[in-house]
mmCIF file of C-alpha atoms in Angstrom:
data_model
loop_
_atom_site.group_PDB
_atom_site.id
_atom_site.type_symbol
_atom_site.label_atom_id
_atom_site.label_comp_id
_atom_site.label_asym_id
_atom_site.label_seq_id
_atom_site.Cartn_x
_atom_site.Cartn_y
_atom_site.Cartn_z
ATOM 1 C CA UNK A 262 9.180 0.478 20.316
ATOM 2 C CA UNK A 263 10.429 0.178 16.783
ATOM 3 C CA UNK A 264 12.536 -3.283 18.068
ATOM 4 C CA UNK A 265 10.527 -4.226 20.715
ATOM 5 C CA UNK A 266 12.740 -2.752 23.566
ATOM 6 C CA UNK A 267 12.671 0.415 25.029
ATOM 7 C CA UNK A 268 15.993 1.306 23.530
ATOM 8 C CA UNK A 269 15.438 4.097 20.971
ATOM 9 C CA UNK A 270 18.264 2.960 19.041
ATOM 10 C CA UNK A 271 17.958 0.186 16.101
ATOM 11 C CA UNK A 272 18.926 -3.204 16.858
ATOM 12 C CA UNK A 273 22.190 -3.949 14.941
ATOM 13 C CA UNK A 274 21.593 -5.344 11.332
ATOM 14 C CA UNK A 275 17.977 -4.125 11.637
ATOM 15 C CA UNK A 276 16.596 -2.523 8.242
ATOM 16 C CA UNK A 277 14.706 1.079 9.307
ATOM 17 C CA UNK A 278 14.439 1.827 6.105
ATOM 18 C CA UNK A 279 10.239 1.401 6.362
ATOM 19 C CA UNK A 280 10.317 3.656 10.111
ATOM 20 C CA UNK A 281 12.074 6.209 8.282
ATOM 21 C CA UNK A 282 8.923 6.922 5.484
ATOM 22 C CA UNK A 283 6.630 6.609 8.350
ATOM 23 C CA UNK A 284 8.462 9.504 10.064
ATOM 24 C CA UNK A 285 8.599 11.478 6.758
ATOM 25 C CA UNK A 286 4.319 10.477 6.357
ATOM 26 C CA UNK A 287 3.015 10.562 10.240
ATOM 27 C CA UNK A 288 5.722 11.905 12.402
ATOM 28 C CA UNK A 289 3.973 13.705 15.313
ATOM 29 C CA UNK A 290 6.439 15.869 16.591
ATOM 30 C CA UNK A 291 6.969 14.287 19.808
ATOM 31 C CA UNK A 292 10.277 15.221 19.246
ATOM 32 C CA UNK A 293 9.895 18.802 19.430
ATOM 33 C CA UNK A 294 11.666 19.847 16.201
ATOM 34 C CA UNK A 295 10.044 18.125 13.197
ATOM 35 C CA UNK A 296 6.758 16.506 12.494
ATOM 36 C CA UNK A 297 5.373 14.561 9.120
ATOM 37 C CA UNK A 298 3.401 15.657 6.578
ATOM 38 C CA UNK A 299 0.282 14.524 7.426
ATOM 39 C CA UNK A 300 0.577 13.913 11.572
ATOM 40 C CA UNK A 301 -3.066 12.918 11.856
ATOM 41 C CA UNK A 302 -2.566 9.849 9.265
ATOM 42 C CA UNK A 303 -3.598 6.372 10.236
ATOM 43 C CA UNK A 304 -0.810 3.974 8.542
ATOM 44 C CA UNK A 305 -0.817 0.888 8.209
ATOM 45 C CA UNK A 306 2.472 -1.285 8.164
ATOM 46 C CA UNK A 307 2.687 -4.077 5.790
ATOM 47 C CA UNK A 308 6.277 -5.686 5.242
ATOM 48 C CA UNK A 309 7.724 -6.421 2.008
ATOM 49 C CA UNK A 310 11.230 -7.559 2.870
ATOM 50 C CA UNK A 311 13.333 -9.261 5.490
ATOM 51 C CA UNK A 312 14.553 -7.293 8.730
ATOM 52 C CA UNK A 313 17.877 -7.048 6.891
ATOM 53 C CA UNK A 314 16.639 -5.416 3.659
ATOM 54 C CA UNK A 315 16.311 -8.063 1.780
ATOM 55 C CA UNK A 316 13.344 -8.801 -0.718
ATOM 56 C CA UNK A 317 12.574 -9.308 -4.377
ATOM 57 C CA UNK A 318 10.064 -8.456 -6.628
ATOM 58 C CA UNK A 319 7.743 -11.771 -5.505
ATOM 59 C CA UNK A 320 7.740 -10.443 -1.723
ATOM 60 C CA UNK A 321 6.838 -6.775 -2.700
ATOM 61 C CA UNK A 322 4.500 -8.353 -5.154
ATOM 62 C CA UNK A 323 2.986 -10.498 -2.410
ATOM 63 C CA UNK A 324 2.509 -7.566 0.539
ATOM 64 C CA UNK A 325 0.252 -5.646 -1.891
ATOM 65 C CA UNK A 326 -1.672 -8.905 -2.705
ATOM 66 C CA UNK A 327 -2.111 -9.087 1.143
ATOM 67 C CA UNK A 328 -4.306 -6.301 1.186
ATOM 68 C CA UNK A 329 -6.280 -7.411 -1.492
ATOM 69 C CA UNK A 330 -6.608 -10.814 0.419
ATOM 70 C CA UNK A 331 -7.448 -9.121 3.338
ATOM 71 C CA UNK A 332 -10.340 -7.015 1.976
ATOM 72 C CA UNK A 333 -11.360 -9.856 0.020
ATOM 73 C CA UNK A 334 -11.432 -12.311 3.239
ATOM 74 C CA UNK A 335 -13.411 -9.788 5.662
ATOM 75 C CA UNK A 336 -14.992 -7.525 3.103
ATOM 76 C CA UNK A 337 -15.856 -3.584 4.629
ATOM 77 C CA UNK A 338 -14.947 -5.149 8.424
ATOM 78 C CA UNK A 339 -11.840 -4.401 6.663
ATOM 79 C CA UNK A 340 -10.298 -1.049 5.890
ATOM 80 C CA UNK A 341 -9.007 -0.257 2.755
ATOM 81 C CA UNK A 342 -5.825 2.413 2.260
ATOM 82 C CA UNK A 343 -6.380 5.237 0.535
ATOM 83 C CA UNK A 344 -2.625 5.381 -0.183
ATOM 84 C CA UNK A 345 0.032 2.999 -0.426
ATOM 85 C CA UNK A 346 3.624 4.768 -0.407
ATOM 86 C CA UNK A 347 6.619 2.117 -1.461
ATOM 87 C CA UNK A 348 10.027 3.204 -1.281
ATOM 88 C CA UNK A 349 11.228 -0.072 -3.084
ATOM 89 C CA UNK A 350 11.376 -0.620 -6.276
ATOM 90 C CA UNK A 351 13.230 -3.151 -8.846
ATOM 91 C CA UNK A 352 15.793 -1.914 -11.387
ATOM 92 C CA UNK A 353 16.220 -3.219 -15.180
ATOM 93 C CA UNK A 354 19.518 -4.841 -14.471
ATOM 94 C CA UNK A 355 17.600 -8.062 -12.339
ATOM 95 C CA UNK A 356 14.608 -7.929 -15.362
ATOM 96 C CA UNK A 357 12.029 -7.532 -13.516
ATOM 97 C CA UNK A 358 8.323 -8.745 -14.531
ATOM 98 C CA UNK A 359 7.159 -5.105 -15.908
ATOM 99 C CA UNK A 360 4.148 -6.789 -17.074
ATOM 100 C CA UNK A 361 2.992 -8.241 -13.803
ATOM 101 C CA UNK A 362 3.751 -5.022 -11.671
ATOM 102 C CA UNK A 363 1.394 -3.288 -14.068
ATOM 103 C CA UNK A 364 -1.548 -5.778 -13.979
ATOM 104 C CA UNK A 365 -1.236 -6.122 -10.026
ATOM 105 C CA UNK A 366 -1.226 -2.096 -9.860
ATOM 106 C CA UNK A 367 -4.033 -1.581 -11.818
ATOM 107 C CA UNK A 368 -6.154 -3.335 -8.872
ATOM 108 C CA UNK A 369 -4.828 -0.444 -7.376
ATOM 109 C CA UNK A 370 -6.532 1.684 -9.360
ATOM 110 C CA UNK A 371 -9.866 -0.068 -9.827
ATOM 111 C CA UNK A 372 -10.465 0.112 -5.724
ATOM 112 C CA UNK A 373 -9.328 3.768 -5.934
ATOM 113 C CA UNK A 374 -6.033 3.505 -4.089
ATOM 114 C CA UNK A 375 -3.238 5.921 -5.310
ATOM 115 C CA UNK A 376 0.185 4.125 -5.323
ATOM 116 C CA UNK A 377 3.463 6.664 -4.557
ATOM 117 C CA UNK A 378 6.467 4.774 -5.367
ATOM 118 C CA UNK A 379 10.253 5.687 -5.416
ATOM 119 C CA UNK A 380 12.212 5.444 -8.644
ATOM 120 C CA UNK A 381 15.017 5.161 -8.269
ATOM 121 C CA UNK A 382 18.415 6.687 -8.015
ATOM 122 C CA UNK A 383 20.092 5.651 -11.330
ATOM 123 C CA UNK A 384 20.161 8.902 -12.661
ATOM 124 C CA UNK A 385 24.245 9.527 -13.301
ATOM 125 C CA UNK A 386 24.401 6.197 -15.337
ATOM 126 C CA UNK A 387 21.737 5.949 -17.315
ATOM 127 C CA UNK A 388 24.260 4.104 -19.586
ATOM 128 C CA UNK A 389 26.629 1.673 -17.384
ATOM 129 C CA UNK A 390 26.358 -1.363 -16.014
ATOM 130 C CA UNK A 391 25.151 -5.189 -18.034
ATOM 131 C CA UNK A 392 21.416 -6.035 -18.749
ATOM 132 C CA UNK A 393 22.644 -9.711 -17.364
ATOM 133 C CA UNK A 394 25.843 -8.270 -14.771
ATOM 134 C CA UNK A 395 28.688 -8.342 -17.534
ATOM 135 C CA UNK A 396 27.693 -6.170 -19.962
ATOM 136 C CA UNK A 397 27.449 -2.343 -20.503
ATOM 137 C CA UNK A 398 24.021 -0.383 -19.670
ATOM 138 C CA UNK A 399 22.739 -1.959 -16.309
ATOM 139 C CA UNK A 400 20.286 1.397 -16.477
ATOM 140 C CA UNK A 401 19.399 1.939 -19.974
ATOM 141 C CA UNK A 402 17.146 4.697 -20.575
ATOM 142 C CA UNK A 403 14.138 4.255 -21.604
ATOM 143 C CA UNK A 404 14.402 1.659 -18.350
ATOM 144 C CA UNK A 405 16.143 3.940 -16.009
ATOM 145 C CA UNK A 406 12.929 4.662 -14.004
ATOM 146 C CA UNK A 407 13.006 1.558 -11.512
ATOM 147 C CA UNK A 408 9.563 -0.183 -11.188
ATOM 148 C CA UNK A 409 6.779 0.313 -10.560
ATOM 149 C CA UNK A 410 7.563 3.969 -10.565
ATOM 150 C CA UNK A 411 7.459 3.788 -14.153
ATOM 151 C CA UNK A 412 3.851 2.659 -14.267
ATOM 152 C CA UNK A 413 1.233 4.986 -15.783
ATOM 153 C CA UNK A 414 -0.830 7.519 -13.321
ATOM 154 C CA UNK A 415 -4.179 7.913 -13.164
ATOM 155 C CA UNK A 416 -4.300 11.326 -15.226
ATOM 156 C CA UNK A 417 -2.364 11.924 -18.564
ATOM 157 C CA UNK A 418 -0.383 15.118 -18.307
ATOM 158 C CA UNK A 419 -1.106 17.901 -20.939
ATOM 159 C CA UNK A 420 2.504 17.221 -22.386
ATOM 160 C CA UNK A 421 2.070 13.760 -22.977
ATOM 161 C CA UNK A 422 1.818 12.326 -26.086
ATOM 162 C CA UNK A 423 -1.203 9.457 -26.007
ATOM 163 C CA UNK A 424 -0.748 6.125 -26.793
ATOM 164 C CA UNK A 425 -2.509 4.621 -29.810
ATOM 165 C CA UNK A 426 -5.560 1.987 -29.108
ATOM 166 C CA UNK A 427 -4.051 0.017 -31.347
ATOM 167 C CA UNK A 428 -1.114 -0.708 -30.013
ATOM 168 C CA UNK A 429 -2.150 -2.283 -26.432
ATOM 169 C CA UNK A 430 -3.927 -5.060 -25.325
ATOM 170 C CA UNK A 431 -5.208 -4.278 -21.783
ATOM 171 C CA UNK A 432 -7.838 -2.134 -21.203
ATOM 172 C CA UNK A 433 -6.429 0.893 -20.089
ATOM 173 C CA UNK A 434 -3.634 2.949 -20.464
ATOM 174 C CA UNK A 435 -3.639 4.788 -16.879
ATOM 175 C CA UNK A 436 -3.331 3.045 -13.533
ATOM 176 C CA UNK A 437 -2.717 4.338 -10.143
ATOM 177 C CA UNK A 438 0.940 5.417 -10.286
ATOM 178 C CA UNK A 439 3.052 8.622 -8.896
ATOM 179 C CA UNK A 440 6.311 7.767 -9.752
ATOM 180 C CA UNK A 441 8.627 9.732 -7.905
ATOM 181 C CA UNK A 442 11.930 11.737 -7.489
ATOM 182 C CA UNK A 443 13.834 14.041 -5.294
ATOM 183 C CA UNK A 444 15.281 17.108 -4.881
ATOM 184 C CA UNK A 445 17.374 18.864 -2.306
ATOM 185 C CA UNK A 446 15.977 22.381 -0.337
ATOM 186 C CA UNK A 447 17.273 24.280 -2.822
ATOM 187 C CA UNK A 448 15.018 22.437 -5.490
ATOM 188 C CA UNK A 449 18.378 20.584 -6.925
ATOM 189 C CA UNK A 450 18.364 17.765 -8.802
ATOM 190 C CA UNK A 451 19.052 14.606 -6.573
ATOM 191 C CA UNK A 452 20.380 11.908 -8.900
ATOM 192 C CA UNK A 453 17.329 10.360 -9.438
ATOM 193 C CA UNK A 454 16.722 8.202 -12.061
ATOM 194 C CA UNK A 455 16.119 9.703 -16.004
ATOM 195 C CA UNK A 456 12.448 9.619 -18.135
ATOM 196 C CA UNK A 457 11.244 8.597 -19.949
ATOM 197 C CA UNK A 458 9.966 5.162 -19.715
ATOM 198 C CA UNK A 459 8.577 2.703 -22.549
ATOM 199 C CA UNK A 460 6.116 -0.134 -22.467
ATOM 200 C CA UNK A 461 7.224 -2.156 -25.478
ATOM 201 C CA UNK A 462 8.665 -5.465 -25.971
ATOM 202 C CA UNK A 463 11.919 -5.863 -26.009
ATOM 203 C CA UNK A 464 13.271 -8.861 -28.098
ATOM 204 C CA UNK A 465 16.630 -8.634 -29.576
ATOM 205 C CA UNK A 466 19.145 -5.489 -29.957
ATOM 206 C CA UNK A 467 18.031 -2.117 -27.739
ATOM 207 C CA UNK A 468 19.686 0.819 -29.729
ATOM 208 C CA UNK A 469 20.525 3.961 -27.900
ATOM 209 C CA UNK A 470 18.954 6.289 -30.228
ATOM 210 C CA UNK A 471 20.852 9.349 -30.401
ATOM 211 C CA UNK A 472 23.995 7.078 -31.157
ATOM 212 C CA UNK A 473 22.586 4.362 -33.051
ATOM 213 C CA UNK A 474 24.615 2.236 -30.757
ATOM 214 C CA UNK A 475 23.815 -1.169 -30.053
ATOM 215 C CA UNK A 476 23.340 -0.965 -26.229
ATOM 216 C CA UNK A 477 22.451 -4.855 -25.497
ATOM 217 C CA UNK A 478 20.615 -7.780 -26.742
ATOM 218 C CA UNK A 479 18.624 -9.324 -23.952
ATOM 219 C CA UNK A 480 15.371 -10.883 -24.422
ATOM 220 C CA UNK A 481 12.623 -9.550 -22.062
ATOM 221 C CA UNK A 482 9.503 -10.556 -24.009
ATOM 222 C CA UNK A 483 7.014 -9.388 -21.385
ATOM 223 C CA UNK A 484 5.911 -5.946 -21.466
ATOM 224 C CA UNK A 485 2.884 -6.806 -23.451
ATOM 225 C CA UNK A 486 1.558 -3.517 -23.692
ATOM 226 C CA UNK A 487 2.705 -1.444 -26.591
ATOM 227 C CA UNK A 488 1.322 1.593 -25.794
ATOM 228 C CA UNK A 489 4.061 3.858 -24.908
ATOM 229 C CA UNK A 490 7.087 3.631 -27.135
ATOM 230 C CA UNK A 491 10.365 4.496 -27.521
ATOM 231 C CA UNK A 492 12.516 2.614 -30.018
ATOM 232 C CA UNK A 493 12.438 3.238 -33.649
ATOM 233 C CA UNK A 494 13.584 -0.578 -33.552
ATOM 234 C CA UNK A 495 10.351 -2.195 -32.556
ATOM 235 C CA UNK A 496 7.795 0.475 -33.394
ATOM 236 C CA UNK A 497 4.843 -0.774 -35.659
ATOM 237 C CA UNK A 498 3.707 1.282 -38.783
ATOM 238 C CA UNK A 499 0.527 3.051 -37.847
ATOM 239 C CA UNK A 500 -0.985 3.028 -41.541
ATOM 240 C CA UNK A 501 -3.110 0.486 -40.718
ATOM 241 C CA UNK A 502 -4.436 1.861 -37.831
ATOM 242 C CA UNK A 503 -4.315 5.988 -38.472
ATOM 243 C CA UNK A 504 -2.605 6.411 -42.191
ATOM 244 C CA UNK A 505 0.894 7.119 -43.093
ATOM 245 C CA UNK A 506 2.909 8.999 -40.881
ATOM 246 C CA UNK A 507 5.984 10.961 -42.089
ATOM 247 C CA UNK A 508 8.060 8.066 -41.138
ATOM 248 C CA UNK A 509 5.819 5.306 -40.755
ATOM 249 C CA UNK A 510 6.528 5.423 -36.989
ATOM 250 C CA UNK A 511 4.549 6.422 -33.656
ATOM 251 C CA UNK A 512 6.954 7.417 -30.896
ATOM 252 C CA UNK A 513 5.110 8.619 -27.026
ATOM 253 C CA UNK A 514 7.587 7.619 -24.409
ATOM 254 C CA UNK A 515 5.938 7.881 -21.345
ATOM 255 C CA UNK A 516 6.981 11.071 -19.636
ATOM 256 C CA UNK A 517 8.786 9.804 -15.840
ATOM 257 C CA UNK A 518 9.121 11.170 -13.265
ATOM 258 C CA UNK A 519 5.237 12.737 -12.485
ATOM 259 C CA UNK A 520 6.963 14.849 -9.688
ATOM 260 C CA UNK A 521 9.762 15.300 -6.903
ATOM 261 C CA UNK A 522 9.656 15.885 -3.303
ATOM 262 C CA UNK A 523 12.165 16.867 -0.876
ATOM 263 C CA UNK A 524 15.031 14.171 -0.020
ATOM 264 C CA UNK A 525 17.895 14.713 2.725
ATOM 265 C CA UNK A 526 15.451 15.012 5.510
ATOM 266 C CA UNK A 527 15.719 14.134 9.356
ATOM 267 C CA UNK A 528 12.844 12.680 11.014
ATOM 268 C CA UNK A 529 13.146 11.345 14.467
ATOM 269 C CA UNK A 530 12.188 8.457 13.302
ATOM 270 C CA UNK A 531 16.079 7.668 11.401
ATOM 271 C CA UNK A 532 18.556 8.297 14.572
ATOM 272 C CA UNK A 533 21.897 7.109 14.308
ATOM 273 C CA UNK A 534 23.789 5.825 17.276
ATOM 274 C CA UNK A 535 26.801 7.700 16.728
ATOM 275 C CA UNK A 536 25.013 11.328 15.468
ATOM 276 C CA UNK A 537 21.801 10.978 16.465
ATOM 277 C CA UNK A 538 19.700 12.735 14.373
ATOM 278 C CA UNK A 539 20.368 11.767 10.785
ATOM 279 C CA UNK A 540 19.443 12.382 7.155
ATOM 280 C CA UNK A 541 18.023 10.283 5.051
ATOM 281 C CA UNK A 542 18.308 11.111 0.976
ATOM 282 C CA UNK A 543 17.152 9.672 -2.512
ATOM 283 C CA UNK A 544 13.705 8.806 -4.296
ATOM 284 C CA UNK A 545 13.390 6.975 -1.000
ATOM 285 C CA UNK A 546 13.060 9.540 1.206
ATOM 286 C CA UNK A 547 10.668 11.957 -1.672
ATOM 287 C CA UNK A 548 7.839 9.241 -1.847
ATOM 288 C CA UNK A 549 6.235 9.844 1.678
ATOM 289 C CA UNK A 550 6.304 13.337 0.984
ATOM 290 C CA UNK A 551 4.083 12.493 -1.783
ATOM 291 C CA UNK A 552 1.970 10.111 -0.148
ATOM 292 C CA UNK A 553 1.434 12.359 3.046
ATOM 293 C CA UNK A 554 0.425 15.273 0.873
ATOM 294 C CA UNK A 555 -1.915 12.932 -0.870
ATOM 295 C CA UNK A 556 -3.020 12.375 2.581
ATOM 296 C CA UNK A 557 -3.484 15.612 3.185
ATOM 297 C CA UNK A 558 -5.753 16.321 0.066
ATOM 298 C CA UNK A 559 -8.289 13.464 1.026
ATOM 299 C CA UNK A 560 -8.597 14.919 4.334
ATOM 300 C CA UNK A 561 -9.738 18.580 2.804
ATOM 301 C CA UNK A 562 -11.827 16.332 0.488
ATOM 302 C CA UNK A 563 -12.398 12.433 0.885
ATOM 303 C CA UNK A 564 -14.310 12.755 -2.240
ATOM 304 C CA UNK A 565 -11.635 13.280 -4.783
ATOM 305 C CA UNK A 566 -10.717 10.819 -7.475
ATOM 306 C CA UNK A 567 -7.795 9.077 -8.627
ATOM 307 C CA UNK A 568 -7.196 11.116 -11.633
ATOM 308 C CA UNK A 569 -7.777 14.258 -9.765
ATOM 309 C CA UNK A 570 -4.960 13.684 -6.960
ATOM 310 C CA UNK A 571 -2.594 13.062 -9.558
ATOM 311 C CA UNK A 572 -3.696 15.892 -11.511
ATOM 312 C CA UNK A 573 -3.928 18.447 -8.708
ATOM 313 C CA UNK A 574 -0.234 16.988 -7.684
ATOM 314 C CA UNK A 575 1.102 17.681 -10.804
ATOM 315 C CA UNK A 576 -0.307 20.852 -11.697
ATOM 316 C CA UNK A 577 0.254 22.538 -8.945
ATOM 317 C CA UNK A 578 3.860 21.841 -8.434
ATOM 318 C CA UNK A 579 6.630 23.966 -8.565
ATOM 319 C CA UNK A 580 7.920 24.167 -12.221
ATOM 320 C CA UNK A 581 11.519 22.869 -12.191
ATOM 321 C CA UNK A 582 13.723 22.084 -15.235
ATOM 322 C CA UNK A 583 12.514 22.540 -18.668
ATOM 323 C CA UNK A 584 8.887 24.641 -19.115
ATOM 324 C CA UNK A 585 6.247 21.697 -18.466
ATOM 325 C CA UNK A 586 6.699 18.125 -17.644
ATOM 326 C CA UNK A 587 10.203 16.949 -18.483
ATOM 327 C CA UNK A 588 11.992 13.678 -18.186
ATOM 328 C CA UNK A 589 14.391 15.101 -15.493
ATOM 329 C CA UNK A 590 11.912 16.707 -12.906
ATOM 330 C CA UNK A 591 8.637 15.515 -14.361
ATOM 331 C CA UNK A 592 5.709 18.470 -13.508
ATOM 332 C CA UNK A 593 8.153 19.540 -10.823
ATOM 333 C CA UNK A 594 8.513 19.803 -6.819
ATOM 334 C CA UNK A 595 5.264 19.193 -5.117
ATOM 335 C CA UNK A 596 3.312 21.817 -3.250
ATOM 336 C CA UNK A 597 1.705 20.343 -0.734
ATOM 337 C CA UNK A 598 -0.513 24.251 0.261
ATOM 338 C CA UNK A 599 -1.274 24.873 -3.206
ATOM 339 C CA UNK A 600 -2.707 20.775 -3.920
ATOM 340 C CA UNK A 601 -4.867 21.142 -0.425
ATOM 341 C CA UNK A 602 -6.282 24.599 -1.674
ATOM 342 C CA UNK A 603 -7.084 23.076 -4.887
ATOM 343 C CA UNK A 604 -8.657 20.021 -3.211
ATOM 344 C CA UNK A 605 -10.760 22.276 -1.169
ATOM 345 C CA UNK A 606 -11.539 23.954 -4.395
ATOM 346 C CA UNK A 607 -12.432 21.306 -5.988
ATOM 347 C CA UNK A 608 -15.601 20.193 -3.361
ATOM 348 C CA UNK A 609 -16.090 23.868 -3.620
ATOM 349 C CA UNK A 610 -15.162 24.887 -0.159
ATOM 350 C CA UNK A 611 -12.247 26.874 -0.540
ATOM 351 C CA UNK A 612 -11.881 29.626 1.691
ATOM 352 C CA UNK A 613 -8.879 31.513 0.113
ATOM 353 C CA UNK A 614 -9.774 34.966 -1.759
ATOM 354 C CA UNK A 615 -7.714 33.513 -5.039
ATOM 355 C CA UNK A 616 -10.843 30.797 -5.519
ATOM 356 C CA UNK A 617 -13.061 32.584 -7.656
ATOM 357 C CA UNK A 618 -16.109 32.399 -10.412
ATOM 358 C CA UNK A 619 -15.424 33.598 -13.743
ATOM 359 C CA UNK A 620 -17.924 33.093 -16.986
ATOM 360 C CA UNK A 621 -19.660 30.426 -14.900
ATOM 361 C CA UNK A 622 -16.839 28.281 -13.771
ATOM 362 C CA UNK A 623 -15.227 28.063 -10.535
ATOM 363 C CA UNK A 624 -11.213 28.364 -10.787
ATOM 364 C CA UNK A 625 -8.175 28.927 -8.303
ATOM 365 C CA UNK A 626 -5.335 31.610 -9.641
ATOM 366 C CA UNK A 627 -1.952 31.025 -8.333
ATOM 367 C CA UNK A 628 0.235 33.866 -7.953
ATOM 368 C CA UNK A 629 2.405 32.755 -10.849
ATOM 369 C CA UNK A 630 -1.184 33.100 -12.630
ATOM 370 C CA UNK A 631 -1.530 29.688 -13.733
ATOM 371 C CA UNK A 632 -5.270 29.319 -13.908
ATOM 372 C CA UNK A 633 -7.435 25.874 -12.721
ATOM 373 C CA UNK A 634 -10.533 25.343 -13.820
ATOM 374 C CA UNK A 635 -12.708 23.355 -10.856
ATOM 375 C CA UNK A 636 -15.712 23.554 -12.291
ATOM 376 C CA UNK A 637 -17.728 23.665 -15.665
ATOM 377 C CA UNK A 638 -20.718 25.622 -15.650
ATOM 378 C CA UNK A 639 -22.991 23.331 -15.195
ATOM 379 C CA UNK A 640 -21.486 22.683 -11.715
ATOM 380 C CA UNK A 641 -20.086 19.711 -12.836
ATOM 381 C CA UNK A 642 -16.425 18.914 -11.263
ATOM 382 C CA UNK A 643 -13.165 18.266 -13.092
#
């Protein structure tokens, strides 16, 4: 009983927000007219915010630490996720600690755990709003992607431009990020928020570069990173590093969002008390679409790594927007048939006809004949 009584309706003032993703994830269909993604999932329920809706970035911060704690505390008696999906997220406007979020997600990544998170819905004003409440631009893009959805993934896509090695300090540029939006059933745009993102410094005046246009001057010294950058402003000259460029400048936003999933959904998990059966919309209600097909993929093959789920996510989904990955609908709508077939594919126990060997590799063809190579011919998976 979602409030401890056998009253299937939310206490008043009670935050569902959480039931609602679990519905979207693990829904059974008890219900008899909808069911989750992945109905077999085992979730686990870790809150990150008061029974109101309130939290910050310290209490997300601190419910992914807890699983760290935990696994660190009682070592394999505990069970480690294989997925975390967050529909929170902090926005520019409060200045988050972009730094932090990265360092504490790439834990993520080193115990193999991919993180789906929400992005945001900030996409009609990328350009309104204060950087401190008063001023214009509360959603400036490149910082229109909330956090941590605007945190690298584990695989680079083909479109991206790489960041230089001498640019950033840490020691990696991929962590264990899907970042993203949503789309309605007719595969339209949802108002979710704008790509790309940047991991530079900012220190002083942020110029809206088409314009030229001053668009604040905030300090927010902690990104740290430098490896994916946006503004002319505070890019380094590369000479030293890889010669003279044109223009003595190295610009590779990072491409945001990876994909988009589904949003304006009814579960039976989000009732209302006057309609019943309600719909629940935004980046929000995408992510555990994501992290239930992710689910899905580790149950055709547990073996699978972190860069392949989030390259098998974003290859195989539904192009959307402009040809490749795009700063609107990143690689496009997620398939959640075509990534499992792939996933089968790749432990090389596909059983569809379109899985085939060709000059010693094993591939999958879609119908829209986009080739994936599984295998190299040595047998070797990729």
């Amino acid at each position: 009983m979602l409030d401890d009584d056998n009253n299937p309706i939310f206490n008043s003032g009670s935050e569902v927000h959480g039931t609602y993703c679990a519905g979207i994830i693990a829904g059974d269909g008890t219900g008899g007219r909808f069911t989750g993604v992945a109905p077999d999932a085992k979730l686990m329920f870790i809150r990150a915010d008061d029974e109101i809706g309130g939290g910050d970035d310290v209490s997300m911060m601190a419910a992914i630490q807890w699983i760290y704690d935990m696994k660190e505390r009682w070592q394999s008696a505990f069970q480690m996720p294989k997925v975390i999906s967050m529909s929170m997220s902090s926005k520019f406007s409060h200045q988050p600690p972009y730094a932090e979020w990265r360092k504490l997600l790439k834990i993520n990544y080193d115990l193999g755990i991919t993180h789906c998170n929400s992005i945001g819905n900030q996409g009609l004003k990328p350009y309104s709003g204060g950087c401190n409440g008063e001023q214009a631009y509360d959603y400036p893009i490149p910082y229109n992607i909330a956090t941590p959805g605007n945190v690298p993934s584990a695989w680079l896509h083909y479109d991206q431009v790489p960041p230089l090695d001498c640019f950033y300090t840490y020691d990696t540029h991929i962590n264990s990020v899907i970042g993203v939006g949503c789309v309605g059933k007719m595969d339209d745009w949802g108002s979710s928020s704008l790509g790309p993102a940047a991991w530079e410094d900012i220190n002083g005046e942020l110029y809206q570069p088409q314009s030229g246009e001053i668009i604040y001057e905030c300090q927010q010294d902690q990104f740290l990173y430098g490896d994916y950058r946006y503004n002319r402003q505070y890019i380094w000259n590369i000479s030293a590093c890889y010669g003279e460029d044109p223009d003595g400048y190295y610009l590779n936003p990072l491409i945001k969002p990876d994909v988009m999933a589904p949003h304006g959904v009814t579960t039976l998990t989000l009732y209302s008390q006057y309609t019943g059966l309600d719909a629940f919309t935004g980046s929000s209600a995408a992510t555990p679409h994501v992290a239930g097909t992710v689910g899905l993929m580790l149950s055709a093959n547990p073996n699978l790594t972190m860069e392949q789920i989030s390259k098998i996510i974003q290859t195989t989904a539904k192009e959307l927007g402009e040809p490749g990955k795009d700063n609107k609908y990143g690689a496009g709508r997620i398939d959640a048939y075509k990534a499992v077939l792939l996933a089968l594919a790749y432990a090389n126990k596909s059983t569809v006809s379109n899985a085939t060997w060709h000059n010693g590799a094993r591939h999958v063809i879609w119908n829209d004949l986009l080739t994936h190579e599984v295998f190299t011919s040595g047998g070797e998976i990729i």
